[in-house]
Short mmCIF file of C-alpha atoms and ligand atoms in Angstrom, two decimals:
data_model
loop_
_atom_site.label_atom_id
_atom_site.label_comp_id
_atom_site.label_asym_id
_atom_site.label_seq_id
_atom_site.Cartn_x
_atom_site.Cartn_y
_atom_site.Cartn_z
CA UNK A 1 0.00 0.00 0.00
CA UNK A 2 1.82 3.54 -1.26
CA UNK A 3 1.88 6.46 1.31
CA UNK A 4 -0.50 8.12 -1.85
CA UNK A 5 -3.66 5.76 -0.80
CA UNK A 6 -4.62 5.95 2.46
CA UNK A 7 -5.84 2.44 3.39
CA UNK A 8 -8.47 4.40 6.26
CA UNK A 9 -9.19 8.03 6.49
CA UNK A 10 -11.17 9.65 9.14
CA UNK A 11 -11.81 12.89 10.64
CA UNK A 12 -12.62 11.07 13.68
CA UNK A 13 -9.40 9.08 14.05
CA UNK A 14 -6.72 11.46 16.17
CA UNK A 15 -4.26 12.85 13.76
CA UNK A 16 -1.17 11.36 16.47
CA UNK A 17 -2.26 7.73 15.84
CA UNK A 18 -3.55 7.70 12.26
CA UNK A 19 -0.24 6.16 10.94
CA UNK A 20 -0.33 3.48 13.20
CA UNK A 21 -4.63 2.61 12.63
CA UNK A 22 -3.15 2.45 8.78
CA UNK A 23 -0.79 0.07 9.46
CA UNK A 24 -3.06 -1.65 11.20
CA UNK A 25 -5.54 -1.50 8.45
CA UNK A 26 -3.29 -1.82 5.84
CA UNK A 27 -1.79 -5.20 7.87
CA UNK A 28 -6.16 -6.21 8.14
CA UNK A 29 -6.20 -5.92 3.93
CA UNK A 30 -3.78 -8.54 3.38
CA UNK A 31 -4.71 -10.82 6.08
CA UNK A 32 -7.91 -10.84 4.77
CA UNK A 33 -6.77 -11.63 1.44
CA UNK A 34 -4.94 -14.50 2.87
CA UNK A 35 -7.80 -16.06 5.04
CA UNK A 36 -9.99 -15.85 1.89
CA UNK A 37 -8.35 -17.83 -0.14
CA UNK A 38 -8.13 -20.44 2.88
CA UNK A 39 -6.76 -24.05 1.85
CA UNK A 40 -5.74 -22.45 -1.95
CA UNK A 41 -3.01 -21.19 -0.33
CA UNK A 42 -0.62 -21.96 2.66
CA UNK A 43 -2.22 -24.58 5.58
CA UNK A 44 -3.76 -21.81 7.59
CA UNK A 45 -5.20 -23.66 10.21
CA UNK A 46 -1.99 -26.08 10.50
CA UNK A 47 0.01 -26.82 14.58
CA UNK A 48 2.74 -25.19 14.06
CA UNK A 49 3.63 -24.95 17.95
CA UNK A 50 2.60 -23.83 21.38
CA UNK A 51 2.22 -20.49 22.86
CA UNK A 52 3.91 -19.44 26.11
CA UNK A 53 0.40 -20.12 27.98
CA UNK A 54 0.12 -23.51 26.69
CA UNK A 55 -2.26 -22.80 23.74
CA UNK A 56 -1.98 -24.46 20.44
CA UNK A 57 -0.46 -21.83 17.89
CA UNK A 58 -1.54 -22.46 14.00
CA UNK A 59 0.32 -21.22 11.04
CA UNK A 60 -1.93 -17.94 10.72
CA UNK A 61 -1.72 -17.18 14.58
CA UNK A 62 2.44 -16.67 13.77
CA UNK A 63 1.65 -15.34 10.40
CA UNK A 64 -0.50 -13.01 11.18
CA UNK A 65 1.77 -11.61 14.33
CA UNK A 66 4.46 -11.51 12.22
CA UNK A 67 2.74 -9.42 9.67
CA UNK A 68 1.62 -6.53 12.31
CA UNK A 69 5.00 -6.32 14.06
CA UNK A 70 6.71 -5.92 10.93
CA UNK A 71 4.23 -2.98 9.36
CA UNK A 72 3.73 -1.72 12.70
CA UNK A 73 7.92 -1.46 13.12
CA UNK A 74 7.69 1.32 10.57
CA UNK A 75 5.60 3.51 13.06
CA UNK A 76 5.65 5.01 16.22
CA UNK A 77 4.68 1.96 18.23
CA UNK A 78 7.58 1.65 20.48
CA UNK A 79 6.49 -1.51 22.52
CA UNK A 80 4.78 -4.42 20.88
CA UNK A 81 2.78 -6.65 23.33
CA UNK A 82 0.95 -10.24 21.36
CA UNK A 83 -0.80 -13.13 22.94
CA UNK A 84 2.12 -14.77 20.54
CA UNK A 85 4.88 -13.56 22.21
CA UNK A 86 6.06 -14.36 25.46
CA UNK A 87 7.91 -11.15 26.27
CA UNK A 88 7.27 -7.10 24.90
CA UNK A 89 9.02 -6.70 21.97
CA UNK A 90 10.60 -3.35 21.23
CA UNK A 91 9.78 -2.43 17.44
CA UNK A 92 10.58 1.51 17.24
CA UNK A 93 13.09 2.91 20.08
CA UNK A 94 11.89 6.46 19.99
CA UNK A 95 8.18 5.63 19.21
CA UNK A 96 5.77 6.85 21.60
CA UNK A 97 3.11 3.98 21.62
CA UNK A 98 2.62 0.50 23.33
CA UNK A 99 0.40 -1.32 21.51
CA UNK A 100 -0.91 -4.85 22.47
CA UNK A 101 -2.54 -7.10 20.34
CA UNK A 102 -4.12 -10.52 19.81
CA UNK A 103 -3.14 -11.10 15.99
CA UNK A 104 -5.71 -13.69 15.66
CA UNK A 105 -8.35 -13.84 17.46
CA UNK A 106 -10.77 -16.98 17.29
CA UNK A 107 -8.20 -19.82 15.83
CA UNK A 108 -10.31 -22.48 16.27
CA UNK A 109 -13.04 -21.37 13.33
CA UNK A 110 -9.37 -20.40 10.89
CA UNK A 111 -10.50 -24.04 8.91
CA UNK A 112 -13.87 -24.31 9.29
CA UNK A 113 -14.59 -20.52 7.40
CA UNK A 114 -16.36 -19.08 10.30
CA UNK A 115 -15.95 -14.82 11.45
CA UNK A 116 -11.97 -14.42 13.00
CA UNK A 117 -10.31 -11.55 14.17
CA UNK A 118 -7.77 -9.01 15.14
CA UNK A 119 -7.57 -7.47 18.44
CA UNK A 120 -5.48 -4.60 19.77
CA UNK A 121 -4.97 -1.61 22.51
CA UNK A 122 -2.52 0.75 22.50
CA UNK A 123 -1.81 2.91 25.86
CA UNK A 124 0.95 5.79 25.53
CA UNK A 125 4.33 4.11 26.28
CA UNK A 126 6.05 4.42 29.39
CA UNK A 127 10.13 3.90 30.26
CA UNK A 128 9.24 0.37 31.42
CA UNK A 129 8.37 -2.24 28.52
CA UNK A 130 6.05 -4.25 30.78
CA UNK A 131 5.10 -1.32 32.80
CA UNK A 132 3.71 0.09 29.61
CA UNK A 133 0.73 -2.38 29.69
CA UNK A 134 0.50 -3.03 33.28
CA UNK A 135 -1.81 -0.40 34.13
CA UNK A 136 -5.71 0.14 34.18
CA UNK A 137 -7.53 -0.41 31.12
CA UNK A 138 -9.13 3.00 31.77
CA UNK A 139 -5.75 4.34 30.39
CA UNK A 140 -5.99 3.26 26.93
CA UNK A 141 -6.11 5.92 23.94
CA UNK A 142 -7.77 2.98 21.36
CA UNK A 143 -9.18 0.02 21.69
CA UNK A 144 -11.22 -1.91 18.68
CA UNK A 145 -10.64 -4.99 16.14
CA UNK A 146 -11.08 -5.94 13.07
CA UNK A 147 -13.39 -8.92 11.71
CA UNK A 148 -12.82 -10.82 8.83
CA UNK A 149 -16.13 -12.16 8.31
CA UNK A 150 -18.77 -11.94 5.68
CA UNK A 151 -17.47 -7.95 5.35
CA UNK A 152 -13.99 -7.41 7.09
CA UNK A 153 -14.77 -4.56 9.54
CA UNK A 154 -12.72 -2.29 11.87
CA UNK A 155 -14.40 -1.92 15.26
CA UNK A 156 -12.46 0.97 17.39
CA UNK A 157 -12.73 3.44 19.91
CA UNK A 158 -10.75 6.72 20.58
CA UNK A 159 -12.38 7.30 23.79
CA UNK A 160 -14.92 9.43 22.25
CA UNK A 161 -17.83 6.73 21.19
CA UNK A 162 -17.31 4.06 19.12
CA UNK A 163 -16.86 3.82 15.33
CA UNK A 164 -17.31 1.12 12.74
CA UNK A 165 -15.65 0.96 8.96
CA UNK A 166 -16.28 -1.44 6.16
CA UNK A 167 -13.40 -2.66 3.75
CA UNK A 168 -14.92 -1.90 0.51
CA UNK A 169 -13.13 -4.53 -1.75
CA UNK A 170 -13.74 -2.24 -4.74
CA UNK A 171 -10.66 0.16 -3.87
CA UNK A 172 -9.35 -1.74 -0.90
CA UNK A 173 -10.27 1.12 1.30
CA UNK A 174 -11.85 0.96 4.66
CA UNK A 175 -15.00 3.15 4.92
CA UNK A 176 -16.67 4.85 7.84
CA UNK A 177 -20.39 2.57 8.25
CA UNK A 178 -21.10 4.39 11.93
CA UNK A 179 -20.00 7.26 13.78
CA UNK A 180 -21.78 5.99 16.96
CA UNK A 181 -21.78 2.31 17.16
CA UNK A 182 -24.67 1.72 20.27
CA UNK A 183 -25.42 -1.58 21.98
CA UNK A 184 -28.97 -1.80 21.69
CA UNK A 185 -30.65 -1.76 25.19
CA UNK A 186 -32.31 -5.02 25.06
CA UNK A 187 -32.22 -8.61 23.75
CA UNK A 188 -33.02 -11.82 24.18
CA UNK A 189 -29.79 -13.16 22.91
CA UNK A 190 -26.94 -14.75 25.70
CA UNK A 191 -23.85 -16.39 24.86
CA UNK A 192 -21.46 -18.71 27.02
CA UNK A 193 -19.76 -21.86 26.22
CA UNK A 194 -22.14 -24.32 28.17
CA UNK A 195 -20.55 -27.02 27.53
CA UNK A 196 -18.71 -26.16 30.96
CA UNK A 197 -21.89 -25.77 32.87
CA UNK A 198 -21.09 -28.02 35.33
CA UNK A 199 -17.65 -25.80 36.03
CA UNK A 200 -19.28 -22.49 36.51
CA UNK A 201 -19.85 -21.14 40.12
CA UNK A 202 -23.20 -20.90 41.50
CA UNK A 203 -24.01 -17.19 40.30
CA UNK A 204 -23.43 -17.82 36.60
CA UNK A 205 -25.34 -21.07 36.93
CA UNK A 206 -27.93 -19.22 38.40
CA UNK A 207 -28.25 -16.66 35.76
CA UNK A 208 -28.16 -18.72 32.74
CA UNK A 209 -30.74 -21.47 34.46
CA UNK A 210 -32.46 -18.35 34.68
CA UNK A 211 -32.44 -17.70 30.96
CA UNK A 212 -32.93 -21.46 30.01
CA UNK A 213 -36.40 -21.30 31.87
CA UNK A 214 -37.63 -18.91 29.60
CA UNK A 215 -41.38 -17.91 29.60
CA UNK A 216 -42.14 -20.05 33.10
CA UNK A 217 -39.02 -19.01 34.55
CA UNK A 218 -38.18 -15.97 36.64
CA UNK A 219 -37.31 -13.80 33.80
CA UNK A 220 -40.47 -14.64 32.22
CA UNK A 221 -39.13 -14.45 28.86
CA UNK A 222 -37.79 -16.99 26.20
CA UNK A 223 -33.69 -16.26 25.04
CA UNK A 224 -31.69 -17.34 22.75
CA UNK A 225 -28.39 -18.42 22.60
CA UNK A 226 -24.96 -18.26 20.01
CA UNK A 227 -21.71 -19.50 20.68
CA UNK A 228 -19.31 -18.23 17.78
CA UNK A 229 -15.97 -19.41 19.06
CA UNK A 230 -14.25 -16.15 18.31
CA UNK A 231 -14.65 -13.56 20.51
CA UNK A 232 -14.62 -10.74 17.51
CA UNK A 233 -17.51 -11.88 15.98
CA UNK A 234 -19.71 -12.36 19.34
CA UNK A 235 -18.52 -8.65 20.08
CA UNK A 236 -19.83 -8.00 16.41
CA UNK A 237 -22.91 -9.20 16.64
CA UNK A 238 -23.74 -7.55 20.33
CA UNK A 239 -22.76 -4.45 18.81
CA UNK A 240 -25.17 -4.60 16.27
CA UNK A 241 -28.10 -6.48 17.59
CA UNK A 242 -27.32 -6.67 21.77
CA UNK A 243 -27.18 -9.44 23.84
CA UNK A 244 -24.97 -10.33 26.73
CA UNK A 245 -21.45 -12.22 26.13
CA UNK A 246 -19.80 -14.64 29.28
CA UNK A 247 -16.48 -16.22 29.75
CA UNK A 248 -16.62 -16.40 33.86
CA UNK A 249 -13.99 -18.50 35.69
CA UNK A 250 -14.42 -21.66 36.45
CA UNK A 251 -13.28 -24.84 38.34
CA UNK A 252 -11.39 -26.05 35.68
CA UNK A 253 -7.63 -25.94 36.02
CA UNK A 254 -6.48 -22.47 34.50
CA UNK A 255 -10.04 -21.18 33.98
CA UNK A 256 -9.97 -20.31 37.81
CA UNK A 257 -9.93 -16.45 35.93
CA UNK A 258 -11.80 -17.79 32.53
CA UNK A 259 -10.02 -17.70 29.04
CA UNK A 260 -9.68 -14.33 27.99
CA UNK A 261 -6.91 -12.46 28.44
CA UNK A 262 -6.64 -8.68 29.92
CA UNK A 263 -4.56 -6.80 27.85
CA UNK A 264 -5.25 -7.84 24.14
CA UNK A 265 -8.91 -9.36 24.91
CA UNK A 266 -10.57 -8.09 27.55
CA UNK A 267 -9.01 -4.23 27.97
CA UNK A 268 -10.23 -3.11 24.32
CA UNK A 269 -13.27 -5.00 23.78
CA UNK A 270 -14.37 -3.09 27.42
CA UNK A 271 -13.26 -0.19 26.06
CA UNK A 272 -15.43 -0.41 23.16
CA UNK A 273 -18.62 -1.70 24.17
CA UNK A 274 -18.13 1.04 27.07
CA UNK A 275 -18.65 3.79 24.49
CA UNK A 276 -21.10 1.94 22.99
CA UNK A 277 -23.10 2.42 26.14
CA UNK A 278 -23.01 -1.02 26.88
CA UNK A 279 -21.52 -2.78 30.10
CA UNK A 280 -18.31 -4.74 30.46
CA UNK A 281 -17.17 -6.34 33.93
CA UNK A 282 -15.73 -9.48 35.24
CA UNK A 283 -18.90 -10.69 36.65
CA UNK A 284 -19.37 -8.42 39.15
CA UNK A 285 -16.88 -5.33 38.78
CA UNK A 286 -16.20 -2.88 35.44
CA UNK A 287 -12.68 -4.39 33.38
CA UNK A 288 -12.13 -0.33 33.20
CA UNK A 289 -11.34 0.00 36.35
CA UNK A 290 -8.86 -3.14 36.76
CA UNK A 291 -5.18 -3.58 35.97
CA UNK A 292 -3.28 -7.05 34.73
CA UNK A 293 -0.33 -8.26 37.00
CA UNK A 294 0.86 -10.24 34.15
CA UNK A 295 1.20 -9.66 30.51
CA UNK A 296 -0.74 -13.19 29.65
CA UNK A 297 -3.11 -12.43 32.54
CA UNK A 298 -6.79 -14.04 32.54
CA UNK A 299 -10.01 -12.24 33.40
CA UNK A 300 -13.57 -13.44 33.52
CA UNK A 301 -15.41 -11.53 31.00
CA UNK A 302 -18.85 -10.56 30.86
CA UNK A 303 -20.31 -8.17 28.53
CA UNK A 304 -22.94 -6.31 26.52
CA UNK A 305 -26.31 -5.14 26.96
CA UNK A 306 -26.09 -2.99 30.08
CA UNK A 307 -28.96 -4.49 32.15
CA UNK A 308 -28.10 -8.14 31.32
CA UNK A 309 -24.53 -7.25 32.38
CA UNK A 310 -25.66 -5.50 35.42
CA UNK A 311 -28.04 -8.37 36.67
CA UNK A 312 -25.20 -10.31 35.93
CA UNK A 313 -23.22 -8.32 38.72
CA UNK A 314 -26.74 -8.64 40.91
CA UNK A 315 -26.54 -12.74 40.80
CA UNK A 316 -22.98 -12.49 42.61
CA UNK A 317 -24.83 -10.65 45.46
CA UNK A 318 -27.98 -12.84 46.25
CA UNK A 319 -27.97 -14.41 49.46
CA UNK A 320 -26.70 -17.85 49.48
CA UNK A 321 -30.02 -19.29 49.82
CA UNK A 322 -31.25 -17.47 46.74
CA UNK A 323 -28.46 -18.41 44.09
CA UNK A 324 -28.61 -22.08 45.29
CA UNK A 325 -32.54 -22.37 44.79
CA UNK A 326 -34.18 -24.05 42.22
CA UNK A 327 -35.12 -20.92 39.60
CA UNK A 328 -38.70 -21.51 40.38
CA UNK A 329 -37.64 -20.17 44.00
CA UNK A 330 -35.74 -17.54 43.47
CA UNK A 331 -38.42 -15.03 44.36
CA UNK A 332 -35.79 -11.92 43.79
CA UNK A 333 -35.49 -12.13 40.29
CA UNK A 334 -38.87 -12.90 39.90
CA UNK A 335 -40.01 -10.26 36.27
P1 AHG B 401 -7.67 -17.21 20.50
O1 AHG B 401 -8.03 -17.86 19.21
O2 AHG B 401 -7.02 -15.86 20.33
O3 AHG B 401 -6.91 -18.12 21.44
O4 AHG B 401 -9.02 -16.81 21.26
C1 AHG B 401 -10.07 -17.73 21.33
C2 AHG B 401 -10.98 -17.28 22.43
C3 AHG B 401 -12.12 -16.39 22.02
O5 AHG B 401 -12.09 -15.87 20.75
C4 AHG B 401 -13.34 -17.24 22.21
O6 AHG B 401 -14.37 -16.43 22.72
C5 AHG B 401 -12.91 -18.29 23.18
O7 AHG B 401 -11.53 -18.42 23.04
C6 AHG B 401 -13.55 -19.62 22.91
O8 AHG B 401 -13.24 -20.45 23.96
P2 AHG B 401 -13.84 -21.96 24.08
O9 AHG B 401 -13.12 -22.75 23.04
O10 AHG B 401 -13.50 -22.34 25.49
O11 AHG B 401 -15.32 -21.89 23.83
MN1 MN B 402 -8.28 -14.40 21.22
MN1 MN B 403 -5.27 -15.31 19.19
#
């Protein structure tokens, strides 16, 4: 991509940090390209090793971070944080930026053509690598990601509402869809992997028994439910239609904090469904207001609508004799 065609440009997008969203865009248009033509070109969804955390890496998890940190190396990101990386890498020495990213996002769906992703947050950098990203996630300048979906999408957030673009594959261009991306108030939509039911603590049980009573339940209402896999397009879809999203901890070794990860997960897609007017916490407390101790750190995860989330948060206060009733009991939460 020449420095004559912009890959993204936006009014809305702070002049400081442009270059850097057009790498990352730019980076976005040839992944794309890459994922689309799936098994006609390299094994995408091949092992090609292990992550520092223990999960499975595929060729277009390393490809892909490989591919931002060398684009993004041109610009004025100075430390370069990835879920593929053990360490911080430092990419520009005078840069002013410390970005953190998950490269791709939802690895399991790379083979089976389903919505994956590209995460990121960048925070201003500070003299410490680590110390750079080890800091509340209400200090971030951008969060958002991009989808590569039906439409390949960019998703972000300068702190001033949230924004969506659309790559239009006629001139390979990324073009502003919605200056004020808003989760819609209410839904009857949940998502959770629950397949792990019998892991989840008795508040999240509670809850989603809740919903799975429907219309002679509590709630009085019949849901739905989706389980995507990739945490991009389940933040996609609550953008655009609501809903309520959950990865809580659990008793399973290493999920005592869930799956998702603070700084290149759970920090920017808070960020962004925060302007959006929705509601993102860790079950009971906002993911603004919390800090990782680690780069890899986990966090439960629980977001969207903003009175799902928020009766969420009330489930982890009931009296013990309340969460542990049957939900035809639980006279609380009864409407
Ligand atoms: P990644 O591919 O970056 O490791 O992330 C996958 C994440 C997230 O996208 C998704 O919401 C979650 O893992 C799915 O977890 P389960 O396989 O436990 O359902
Ligand atoms: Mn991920
Ligand atoms: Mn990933």
């Amino acid at each position: 991509m020449s420095a004559q065609t912009p890959v993204i440009s936006s009014d809305l997008i702070p002049a400081a940090l442009t270059p850097v969203i057009e790498a990352l865009c730019a980076v976005s248009v040839d992944v794309a390209a890459v994922i689309a033509r799936g098994p006609l070109g390299q094994s995408l969804g091949s092992l090609v090793g292990e992550n520092t955390d223990g999960d499975s890496q595929k060729a277009l998890d390393v490809l892909c971070d490989e591919m931002f940190a060398a684009e993004l190396k041109k610009t004025d990101v100075r430390f370069y944080a990835s879920e593929e990386q053990e360490e911080v890498v430092t990419l520009n020495p005078n840069g002013k930026y410390a970005l953190a990213i998950d490269p791709l996002d939802g690895s399991s769906n790379i083979d089976v053509n389903v919505s994956i992703g590209t995460i990121f947050s960048i925070f201003e950098a500070k003299e410490g690598d680590k110390e750079s990203f080890l800091r509340p996630a209400n200090e971030q300048l951008a969060g958002g990601y991009v989808v590569y979906g039906p439409q390949t999408s960019l998703v972000v957030t300068f702190g001033n509402g949230t924004l969506m673009f659309v790559l239009d594959p006629a001139d390979k261009t990324f073009k502003l869809v919605n200056d004020k991306v808003m989760v819609p108030a209410t839904s009857k939509e949940f998502a959770i992997n629950a397949s792990n039911y019998r892991h989840w603590t008795k508040p999240v049980r509670a809850y989603i028994a809740d919903c799975l009573a429907g219309q002679e339940g509590p709630r009085d209402k019949d849901f739905n439910m989706r389980w995507v896999g990739s945490l991009v397009a389940e933040t996609h879809r609550i953008l655009t239609r609501g809903g309520i999203f959950l990865y809580p901890g659990d008793s399973r070794k290493g999920y005592e904090s869930g799956r998702l990860r603070m700084i290149y997960e759970c920090a920017p897609i808070a960020f962004l469904i925060e302007q959006a007017g929705g509601v993102a916490t860790d079950g009971a407390d906002p993911i603004m207001g919390q800090q990782a101790d680690s780069l890899h750190a986990r966090i439960p995860l629980v977001f969207g609508s903003a009175e799902k989330v928020n009766r969420v948060a009330a489930y982890h206060d009931l009296p013990e004799q309340e969460v542990s009733a049957l939900f035809g009991d639980r006279g609380l939460f009864r409407g």
